[in-house]
Coordinates of C-alpha atoms in Angstrom, one line a residue:
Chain A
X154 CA 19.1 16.8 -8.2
X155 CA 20.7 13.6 -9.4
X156 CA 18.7 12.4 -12.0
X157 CA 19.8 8.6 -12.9
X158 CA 18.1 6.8 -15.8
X159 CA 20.0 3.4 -15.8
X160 CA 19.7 0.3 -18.2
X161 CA 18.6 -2.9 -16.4
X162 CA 20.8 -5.6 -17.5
X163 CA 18.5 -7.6 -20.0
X164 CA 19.5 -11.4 -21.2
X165 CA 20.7 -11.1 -25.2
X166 CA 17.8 -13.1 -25.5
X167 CA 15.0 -11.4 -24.0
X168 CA 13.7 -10.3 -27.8
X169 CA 13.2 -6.3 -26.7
X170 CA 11.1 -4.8 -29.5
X171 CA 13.4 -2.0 -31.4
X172 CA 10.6 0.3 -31.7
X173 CA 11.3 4.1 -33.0
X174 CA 13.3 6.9 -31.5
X175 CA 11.4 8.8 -29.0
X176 CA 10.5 12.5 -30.0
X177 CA 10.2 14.7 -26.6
X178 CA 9.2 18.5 -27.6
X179 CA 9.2 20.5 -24.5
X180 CA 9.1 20.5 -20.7
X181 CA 8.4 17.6 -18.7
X182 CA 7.6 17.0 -14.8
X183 CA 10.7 17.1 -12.5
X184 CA 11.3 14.3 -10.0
X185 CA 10.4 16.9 -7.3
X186 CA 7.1 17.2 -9.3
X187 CA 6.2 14.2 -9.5
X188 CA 7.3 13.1 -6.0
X189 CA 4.6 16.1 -4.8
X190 CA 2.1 14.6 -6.8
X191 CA 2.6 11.4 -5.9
X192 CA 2.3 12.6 -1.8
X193 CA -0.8 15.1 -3.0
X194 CA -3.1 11.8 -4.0
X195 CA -1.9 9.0 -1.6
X196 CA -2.2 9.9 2.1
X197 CA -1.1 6.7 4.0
X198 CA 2.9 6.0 3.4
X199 CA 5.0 3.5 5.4
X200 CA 6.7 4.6 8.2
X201 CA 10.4 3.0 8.8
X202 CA 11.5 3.4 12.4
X203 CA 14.4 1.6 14.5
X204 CA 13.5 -1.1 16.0
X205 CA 13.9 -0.3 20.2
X206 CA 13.4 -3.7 20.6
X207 CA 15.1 -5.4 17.7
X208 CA 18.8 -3.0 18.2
X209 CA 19.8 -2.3 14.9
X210 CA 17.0 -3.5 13.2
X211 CA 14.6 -1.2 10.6
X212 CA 11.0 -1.4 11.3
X213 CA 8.0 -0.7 9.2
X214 CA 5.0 0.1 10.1
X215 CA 1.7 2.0 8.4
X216 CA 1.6 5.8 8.5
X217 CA -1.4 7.8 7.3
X218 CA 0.2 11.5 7.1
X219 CA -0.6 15.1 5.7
X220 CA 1.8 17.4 4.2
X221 CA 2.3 20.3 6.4
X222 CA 3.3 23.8 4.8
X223 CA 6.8 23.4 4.4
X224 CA 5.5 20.0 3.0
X225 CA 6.3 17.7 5.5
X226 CA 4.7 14.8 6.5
X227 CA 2.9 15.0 9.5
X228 CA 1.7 12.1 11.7
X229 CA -0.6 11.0 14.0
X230 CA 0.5 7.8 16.3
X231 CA -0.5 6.3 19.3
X232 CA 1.8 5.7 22.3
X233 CA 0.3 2.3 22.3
X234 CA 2.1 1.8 19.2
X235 CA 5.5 0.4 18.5
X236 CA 6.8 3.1 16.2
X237 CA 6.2 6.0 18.7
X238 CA 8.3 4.1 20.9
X239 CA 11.2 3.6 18.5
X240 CA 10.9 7.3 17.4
X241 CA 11.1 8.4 21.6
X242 CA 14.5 6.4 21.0
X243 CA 16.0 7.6 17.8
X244 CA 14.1 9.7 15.9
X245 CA 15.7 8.7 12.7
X246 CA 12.9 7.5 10.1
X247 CA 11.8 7.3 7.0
X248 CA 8.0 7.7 5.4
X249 CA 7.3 6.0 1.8
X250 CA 4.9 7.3 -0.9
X251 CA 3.5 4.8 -3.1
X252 CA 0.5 4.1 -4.8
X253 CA -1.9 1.5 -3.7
X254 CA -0.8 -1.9 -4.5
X255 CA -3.4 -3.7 -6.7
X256 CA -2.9 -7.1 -7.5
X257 CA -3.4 -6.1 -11.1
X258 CA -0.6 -3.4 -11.0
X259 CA 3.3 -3.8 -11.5
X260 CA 3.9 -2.4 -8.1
X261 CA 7.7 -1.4 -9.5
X262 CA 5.8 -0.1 -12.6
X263 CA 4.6 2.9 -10.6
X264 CA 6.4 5.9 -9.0
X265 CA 7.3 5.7 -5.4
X266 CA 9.3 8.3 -3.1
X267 CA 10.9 7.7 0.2
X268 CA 11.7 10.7 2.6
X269 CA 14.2 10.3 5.0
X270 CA 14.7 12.1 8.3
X271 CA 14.1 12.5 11.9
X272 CA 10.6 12.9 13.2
X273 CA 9.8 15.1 16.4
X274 CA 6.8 15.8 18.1
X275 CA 5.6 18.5 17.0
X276 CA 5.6 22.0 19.1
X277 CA 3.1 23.0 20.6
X278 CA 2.8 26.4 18.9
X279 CA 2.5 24.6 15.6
X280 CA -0.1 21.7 16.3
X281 CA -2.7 23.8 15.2
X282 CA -1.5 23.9 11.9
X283 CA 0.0 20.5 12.1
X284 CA -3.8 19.3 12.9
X285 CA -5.3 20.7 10.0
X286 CA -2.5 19.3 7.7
X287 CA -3.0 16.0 8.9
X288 CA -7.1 16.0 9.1
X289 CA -6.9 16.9 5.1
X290 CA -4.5 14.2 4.6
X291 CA -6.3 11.7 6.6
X292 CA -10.1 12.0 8.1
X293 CA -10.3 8.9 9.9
X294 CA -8.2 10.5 12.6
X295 CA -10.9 12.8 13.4
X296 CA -11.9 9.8 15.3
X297 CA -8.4 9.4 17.6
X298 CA -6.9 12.7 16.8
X299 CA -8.0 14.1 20.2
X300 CA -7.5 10.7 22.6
X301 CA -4.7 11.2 25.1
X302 CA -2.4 8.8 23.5
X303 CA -2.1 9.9 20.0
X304 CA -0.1 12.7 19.4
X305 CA 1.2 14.6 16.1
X306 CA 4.8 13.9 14.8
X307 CA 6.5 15.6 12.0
X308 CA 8.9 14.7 9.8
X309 CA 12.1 16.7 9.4
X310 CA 12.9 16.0 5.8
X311 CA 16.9 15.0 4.8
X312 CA 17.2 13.4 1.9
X313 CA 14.7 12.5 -0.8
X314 CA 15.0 9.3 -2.9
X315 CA 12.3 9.0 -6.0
X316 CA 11.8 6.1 -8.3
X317 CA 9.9 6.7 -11.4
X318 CA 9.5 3.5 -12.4
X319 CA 12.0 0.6 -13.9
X320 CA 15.1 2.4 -14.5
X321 CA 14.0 6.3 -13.8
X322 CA 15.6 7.3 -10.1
X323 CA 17.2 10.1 -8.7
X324 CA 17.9 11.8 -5.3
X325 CA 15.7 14.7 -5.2
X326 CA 16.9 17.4 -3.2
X327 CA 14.8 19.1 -0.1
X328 CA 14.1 22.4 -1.3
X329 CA 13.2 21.3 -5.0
X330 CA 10.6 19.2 -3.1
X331 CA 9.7 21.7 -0.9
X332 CA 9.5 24.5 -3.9
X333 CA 7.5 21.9 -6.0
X334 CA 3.6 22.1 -6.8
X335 CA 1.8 19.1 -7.2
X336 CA 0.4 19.1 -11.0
X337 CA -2.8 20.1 -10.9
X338 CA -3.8 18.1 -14.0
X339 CA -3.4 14.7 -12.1
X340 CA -7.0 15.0 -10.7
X341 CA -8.4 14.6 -14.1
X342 CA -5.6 12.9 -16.0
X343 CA -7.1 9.5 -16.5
X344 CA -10.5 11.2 -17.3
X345 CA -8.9 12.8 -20.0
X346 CA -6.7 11.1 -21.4
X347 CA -9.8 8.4 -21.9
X348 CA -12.2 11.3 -23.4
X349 CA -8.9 12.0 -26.2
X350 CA -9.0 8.3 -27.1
X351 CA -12.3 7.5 -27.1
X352 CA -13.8 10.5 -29.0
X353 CA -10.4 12.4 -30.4
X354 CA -8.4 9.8 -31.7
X355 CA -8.5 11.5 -35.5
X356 CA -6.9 14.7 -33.9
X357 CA -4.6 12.6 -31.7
X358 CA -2.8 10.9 -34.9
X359 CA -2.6 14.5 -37.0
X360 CA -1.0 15.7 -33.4
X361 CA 1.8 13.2 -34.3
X362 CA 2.2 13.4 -37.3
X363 CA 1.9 17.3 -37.9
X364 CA 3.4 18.1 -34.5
X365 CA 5.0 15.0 -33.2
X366 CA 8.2 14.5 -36.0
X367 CA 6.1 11.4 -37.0
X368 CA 4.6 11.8 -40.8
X369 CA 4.8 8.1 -41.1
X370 CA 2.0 7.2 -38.0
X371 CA -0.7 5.3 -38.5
X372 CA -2.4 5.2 -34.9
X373 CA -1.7 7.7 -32.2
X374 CA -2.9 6.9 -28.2
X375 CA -2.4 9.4 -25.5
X376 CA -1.3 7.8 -22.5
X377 CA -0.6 11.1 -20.2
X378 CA -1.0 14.6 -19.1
X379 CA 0.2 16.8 -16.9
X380 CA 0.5 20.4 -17.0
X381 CA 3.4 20.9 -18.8
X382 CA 2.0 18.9 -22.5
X383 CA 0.9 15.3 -23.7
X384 CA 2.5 12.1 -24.2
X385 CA 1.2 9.6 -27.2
X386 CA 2.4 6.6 -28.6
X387 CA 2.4 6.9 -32.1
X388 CA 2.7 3.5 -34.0
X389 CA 3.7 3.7 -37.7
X390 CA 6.0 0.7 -40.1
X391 CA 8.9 0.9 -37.6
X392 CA 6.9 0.0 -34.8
X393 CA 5.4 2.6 -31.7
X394 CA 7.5 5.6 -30.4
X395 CA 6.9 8.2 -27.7
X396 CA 5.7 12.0 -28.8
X397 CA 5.9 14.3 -26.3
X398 CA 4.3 17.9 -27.1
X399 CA 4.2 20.8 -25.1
X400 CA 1.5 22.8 -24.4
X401 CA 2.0 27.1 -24.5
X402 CA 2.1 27.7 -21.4
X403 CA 2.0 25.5 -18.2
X404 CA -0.9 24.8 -17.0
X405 CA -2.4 26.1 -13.7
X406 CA -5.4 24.1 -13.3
X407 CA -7.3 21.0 -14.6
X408 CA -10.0 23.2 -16.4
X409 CA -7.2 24.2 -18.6
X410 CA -6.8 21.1 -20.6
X411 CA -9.2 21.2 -22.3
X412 CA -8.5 24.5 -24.1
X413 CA -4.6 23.3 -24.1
X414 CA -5.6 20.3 -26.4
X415 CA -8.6 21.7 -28.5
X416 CA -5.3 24.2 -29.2
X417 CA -2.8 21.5 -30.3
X418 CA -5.8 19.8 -32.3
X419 CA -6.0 23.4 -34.3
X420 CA -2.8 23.8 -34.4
X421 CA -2.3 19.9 -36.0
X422 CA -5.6 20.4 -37.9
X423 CA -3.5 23.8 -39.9
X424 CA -0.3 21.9 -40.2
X425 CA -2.3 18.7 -42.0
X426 CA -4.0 20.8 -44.7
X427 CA -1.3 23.5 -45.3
Chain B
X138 CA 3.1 -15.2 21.7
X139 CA 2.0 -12.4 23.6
X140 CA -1.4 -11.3 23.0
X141 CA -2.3 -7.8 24.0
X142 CA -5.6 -6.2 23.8
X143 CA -5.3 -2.2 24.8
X144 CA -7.3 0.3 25.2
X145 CA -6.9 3.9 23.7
X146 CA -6.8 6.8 26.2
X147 CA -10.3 8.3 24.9
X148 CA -11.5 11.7 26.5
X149 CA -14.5 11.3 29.0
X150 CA -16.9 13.3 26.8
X151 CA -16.5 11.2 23.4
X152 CA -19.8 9.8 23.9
X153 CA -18.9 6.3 22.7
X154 CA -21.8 4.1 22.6
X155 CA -22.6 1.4 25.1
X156 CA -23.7 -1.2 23.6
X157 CA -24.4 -4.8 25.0
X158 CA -21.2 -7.5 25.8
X159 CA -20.2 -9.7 23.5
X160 CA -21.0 -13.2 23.5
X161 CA -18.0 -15.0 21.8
X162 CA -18.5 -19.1 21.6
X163 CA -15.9 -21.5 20.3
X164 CA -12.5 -20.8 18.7
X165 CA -11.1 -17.5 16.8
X166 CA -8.4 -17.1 14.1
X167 CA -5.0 -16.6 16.2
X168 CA -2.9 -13.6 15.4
X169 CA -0.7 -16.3 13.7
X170 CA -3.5 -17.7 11.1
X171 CA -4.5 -13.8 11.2
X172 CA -1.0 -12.8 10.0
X173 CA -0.8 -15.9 7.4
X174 CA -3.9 -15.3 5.7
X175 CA -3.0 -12.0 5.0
X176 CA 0.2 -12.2 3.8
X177 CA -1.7 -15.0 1.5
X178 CA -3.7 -12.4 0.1
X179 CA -1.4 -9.6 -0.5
X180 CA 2.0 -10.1 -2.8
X181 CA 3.3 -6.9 -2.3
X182 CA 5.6 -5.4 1.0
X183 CA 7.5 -2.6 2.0
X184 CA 10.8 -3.6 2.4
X185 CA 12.5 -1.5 5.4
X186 CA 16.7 -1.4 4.9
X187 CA 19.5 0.7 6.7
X188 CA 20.5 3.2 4.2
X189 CA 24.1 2.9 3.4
X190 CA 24.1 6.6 2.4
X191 CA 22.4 8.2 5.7
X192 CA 23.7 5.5 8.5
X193 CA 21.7 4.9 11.0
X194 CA 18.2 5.8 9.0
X195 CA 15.9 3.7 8.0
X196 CA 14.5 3.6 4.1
X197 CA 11.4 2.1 2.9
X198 CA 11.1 1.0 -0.1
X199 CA 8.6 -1.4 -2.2
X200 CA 9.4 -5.1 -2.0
X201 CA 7.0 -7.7 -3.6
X202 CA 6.9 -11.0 -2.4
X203 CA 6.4 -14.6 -2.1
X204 CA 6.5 -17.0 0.8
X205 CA 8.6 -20.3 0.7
X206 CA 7.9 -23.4 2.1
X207 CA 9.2 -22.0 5.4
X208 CA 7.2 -18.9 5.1
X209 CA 9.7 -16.6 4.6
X210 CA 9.8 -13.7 2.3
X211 CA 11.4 -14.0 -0.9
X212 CA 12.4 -10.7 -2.6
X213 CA 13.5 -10.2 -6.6
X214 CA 15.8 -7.2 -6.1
X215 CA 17.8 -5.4 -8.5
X216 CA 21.8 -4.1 -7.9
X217 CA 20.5 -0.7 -9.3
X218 CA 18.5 -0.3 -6.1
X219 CA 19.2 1.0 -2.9
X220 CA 17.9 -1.5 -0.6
X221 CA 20.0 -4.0 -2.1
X222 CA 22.9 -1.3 -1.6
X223 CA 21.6 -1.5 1.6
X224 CA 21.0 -5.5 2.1
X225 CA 24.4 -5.9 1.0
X226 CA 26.0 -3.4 3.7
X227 CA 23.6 -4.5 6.5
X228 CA 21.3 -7.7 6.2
X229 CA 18.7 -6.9 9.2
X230 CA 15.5 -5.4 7.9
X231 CA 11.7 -6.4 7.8
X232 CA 8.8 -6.5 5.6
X233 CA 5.7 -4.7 5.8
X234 CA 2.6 -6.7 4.8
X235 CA -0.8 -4.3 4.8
X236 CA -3.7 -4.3 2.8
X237 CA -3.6 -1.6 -0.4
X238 CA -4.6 1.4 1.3
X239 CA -7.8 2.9 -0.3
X240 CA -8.8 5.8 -0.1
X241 CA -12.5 5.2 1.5
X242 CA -10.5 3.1 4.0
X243 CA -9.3 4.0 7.2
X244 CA -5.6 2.4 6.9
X245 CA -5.6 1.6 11.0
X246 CA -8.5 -0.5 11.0
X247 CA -7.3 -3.5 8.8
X248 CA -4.6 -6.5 10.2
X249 CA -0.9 -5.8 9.3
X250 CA 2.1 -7.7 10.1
X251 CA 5.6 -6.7 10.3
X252 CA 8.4 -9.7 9.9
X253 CA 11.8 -8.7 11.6
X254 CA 15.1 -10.4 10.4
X255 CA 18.1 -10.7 8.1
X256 CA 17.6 -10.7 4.3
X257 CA 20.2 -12.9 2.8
X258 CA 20.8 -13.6 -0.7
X259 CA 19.2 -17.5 -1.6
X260 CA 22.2 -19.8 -1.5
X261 CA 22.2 -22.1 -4.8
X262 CA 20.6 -24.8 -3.9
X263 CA 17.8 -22.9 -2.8
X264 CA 17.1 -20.9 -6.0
X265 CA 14.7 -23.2 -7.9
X266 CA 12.2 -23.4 -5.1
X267 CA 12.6 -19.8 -4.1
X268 CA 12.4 -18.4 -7.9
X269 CA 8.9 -20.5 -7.7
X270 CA 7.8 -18.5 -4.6
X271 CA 8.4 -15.5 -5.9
X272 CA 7.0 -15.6 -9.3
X273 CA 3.5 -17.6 -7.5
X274 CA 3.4 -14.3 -5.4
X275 CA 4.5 -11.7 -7.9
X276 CA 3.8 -13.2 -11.8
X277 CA 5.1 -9.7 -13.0
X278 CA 8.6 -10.5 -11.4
X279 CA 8.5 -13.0 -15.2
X280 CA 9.8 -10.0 -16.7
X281 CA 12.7 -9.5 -15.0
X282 CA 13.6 -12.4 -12.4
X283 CA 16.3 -13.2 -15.4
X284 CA 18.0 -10.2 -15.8
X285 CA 21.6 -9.9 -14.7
X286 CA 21.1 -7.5 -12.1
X287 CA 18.1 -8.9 -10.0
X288 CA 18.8 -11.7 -7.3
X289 CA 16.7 -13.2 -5.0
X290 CA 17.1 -12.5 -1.3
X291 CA 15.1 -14.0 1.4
X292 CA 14.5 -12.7 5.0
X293 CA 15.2 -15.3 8.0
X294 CA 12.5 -14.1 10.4
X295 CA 13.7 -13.2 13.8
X296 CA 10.4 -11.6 15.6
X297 CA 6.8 -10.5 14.3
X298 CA 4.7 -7.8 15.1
X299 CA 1.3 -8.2 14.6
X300 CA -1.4 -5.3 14.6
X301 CA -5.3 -6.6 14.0
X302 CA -6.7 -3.3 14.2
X303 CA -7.2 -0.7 17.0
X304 CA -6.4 -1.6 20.4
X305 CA -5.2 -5.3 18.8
X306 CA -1.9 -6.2 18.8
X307 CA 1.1 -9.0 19.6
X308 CA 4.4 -10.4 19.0
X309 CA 3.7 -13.6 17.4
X310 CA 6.2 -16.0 17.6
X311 CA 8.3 -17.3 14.4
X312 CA 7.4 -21.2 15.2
X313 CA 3.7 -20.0 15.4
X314 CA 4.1 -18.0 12.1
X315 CA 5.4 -20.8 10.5
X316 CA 3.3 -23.5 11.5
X317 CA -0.1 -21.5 10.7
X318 CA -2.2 -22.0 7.9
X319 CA -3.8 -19.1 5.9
X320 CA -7.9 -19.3 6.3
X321 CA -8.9 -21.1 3.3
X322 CA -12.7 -19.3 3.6
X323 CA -10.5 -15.8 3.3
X324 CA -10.8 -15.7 -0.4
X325 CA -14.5 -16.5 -0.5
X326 CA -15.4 -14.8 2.9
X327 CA -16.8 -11.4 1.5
X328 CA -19.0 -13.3 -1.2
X329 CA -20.7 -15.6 1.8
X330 CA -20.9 -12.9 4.3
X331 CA -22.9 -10.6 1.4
X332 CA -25.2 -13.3 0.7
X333 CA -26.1 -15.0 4.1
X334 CA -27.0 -10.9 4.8
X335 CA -29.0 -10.4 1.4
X336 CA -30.4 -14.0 1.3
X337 CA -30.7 -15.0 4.8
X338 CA -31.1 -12.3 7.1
X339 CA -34.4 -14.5 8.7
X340 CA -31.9 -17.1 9.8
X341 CA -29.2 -14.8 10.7
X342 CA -31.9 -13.1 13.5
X343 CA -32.9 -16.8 14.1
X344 CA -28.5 -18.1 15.3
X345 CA -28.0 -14.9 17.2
X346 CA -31.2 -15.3 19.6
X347 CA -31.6 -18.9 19.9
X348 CA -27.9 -19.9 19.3
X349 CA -26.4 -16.5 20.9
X350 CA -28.0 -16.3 23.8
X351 CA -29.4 -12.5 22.5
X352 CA -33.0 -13.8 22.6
X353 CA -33.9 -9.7 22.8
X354 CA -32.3 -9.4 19.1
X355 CA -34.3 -7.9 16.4
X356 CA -31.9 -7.5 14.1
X357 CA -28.6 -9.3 13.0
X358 CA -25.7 -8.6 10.4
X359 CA -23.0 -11.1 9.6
X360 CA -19.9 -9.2 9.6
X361 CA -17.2 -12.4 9.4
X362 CA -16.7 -15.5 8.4
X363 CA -13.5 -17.5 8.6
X364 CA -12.8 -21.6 9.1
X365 CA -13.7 -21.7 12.9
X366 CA -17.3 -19.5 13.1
X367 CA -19.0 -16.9 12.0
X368 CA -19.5 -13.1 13.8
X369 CA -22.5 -11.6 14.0
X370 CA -23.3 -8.1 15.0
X371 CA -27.0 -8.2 16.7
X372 CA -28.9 -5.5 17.7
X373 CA -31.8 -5.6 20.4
X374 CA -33.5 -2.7 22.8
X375 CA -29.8 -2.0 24.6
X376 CA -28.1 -1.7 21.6
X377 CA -25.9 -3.6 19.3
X378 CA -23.6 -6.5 20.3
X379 CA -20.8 -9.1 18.6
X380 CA -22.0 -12.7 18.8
X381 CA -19.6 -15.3 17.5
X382 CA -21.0 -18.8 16.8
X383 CA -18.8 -21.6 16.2
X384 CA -19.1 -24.2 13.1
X385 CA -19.1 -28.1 14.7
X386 CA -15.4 -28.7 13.2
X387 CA -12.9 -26.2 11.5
X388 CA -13.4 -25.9 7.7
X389 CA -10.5 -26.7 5.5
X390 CA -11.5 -25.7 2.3
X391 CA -13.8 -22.7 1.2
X392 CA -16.3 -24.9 -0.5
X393 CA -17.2 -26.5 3.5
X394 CA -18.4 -23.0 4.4
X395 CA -22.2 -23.9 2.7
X396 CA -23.2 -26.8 4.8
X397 CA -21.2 -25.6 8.0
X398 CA -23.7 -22.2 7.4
X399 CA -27.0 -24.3 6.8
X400 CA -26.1 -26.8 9.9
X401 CA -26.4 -23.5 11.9
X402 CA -29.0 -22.2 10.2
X403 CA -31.1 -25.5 10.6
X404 CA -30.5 -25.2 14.1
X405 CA -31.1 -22.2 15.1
X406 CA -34.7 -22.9 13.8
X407 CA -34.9 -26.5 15.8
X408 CA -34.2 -24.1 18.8
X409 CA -36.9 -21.6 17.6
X410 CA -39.6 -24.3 17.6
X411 CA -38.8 -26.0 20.3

């Protein structure tokens, strides 16, 4: 894997706040992670086919999918539609990942992933499986999955390109993604990371400052989780700066936050008064 | 433009329902003003490029947009990304517009529309006006349209695909695309729909047997409402069936959709009496 974190070219003028150094203590999500947990929460992508009628030309069009076992996407498309004929004439293709676009959002703010390929019809001695994987990705098709004109397309996966985020991209490669496990924290991120703040911010701040590198802080907000630790902002006189901690041991399901944190809280509660 | 209304190849023992014919008065929303009024209400794409890197494969990426004055896409796109790689190698590409996919939603019932072309960078003296189009469609772009490595591209349209839903679909032509308005009910259409059901359902019953020409109907649900008309769903002893009643003259502002609704209304009761 590539991994590319490149600077944006920002007008002298744009007035950037200097904030403080960031402190990251321990492992963090891979690209391939994230990428799997991206495709484990959102099940319709865009698919990008060529154009049969358009020569030369890319065309997109909307693809509800499941990830099979060998985590590719599989779809199900109707000969009615215009993709399934441009994949009957070259089968190159593409499916992107993102998350809904709400008109609130930055829709470059969040992480994206596009995988690149060629998609075949599926065999027959594998549309059982190929079924299932689709019908957990995407219910609705229980109501066309079985009409003559749809049938079940897989995505032979080539090349991998995730974006983070402003500035955070990288070519991920095909086996890390297919080796990857979606973090099973992401369920329940947002659930906890509200609980912290809203009735934890006291252990939060003594997290930062006892564990963190950041003696000086003043206010401390988690803004994620995943299985591997937490990330906080911790704002003190210089301004906010990332903490990242670790917890143990990753984690290998969303029950186990809970103990995970009530440990760092300990942990930051011994630090404070020793 | 081509209109074409298909039918899905649906297995003999489905059991679909049978319903009662539709009774469709007056004028509809063309694929065009379909097409328009959603890309009104949605500010974010996915932008489908050759990729420079894997020739001859399509990638899809996400592309927020605006539309100029000649309703054409205009992209803020950064050197660090690859579709601009792309762009730059190869210009023909399209933009995806779709509502956000939801979860709860079934992502092949809702309109999307799929603009085929050349994305070019704005010449100069285009810049002003296009910069404007962008930021009206995308205010988050304010962080970034000035930074050194974004540009702003448009795409000159070449052929539209249009997909209303299941079974509806068309090329709609360019001149037709640009010439279209956007429904100005769309952005008040849910709210008046909600409350002519809650508020008015006596009425509803009232337009779809005296003014439907479903005089068996014991029940009806308004289920759209756009400049031309309104669509009701009534249900009688066969089963339920789409009635579409026109308003006198085509709304052109949101505010009209009031009196166009109680003109009906009052009518359907004139009908009732007489």
């Amino acid at each position: 894997m590539t991994e590319e974190l490149r600077d944006h070219d920002v007008p002298a003028d744009a007035g950037a706040s200097p904030g403080v150094a960031p402190v990251v203590l321990g492992r963090e999500l891979s690209d391939a992670e994230l990428a799997r947990t991206l495709a484990a929460t959102v099940s319709t992508g865009v698919l990008s086919t060529m154009a049969v009628d358009h020569p030369g030309t890319p065309f997109g069009s909307v693809g509800p999918f499941g990830l099979d076992g060998s985590a590719r996407p599989v779809l199900c498309i109707s000969e009615l539609a215009e993709h399934t004929r441009n994949l009957r004439a070259d089968p190159r293709s593409s499916l992107l990942v993102a998350r809904p676009f709400t008109p609130d959002g930055d829709p470059l703010a969040g992480p994206r992933v596009t995988l690149l390929g060629r998609s075949e019809l599926v065999p027959d001695d594998d549309v059982a499986e190929a079924r299932e994987a689709h019908l957990a990705g995407n219910p609705h098709a229980a109501y066309y999955i079985d009409y003559g004109d749809f049938s079940l397309w897989r995505l032979e996966i080539e090349a991998i390109r995730f974006v983070g985020g402003y500035g955070r991209m990288s070519w991920v490669d095909v086996a890390g993604w297919r080796a990857a496990e979606p973090d099973p924290v992401a369920p329940i991120a947002t659930g906890a990371i509200d609980h912290l703040n809203a009735d934890h911010a006291e252990a939060c701040l003594l997290m930062a400052r006892h564990l963190g590198q950041r003696p000086d802080a003043t206010s401390a907000t988690v803004t994620a989780i995943d299985r591997y630790g937490l990330d906080l902002v911790a704002t003190g006189p210089d301004g906010p700066g990332r903490v990242r901690l670790p917890f143990d041991e990753p984690l290998t399901e969303a029950a186990a936050v809970r103990p995970a944190t009530v440990t760092l809280a300990r942990r930051a509660r011994q630090a404070a008064s020793a």
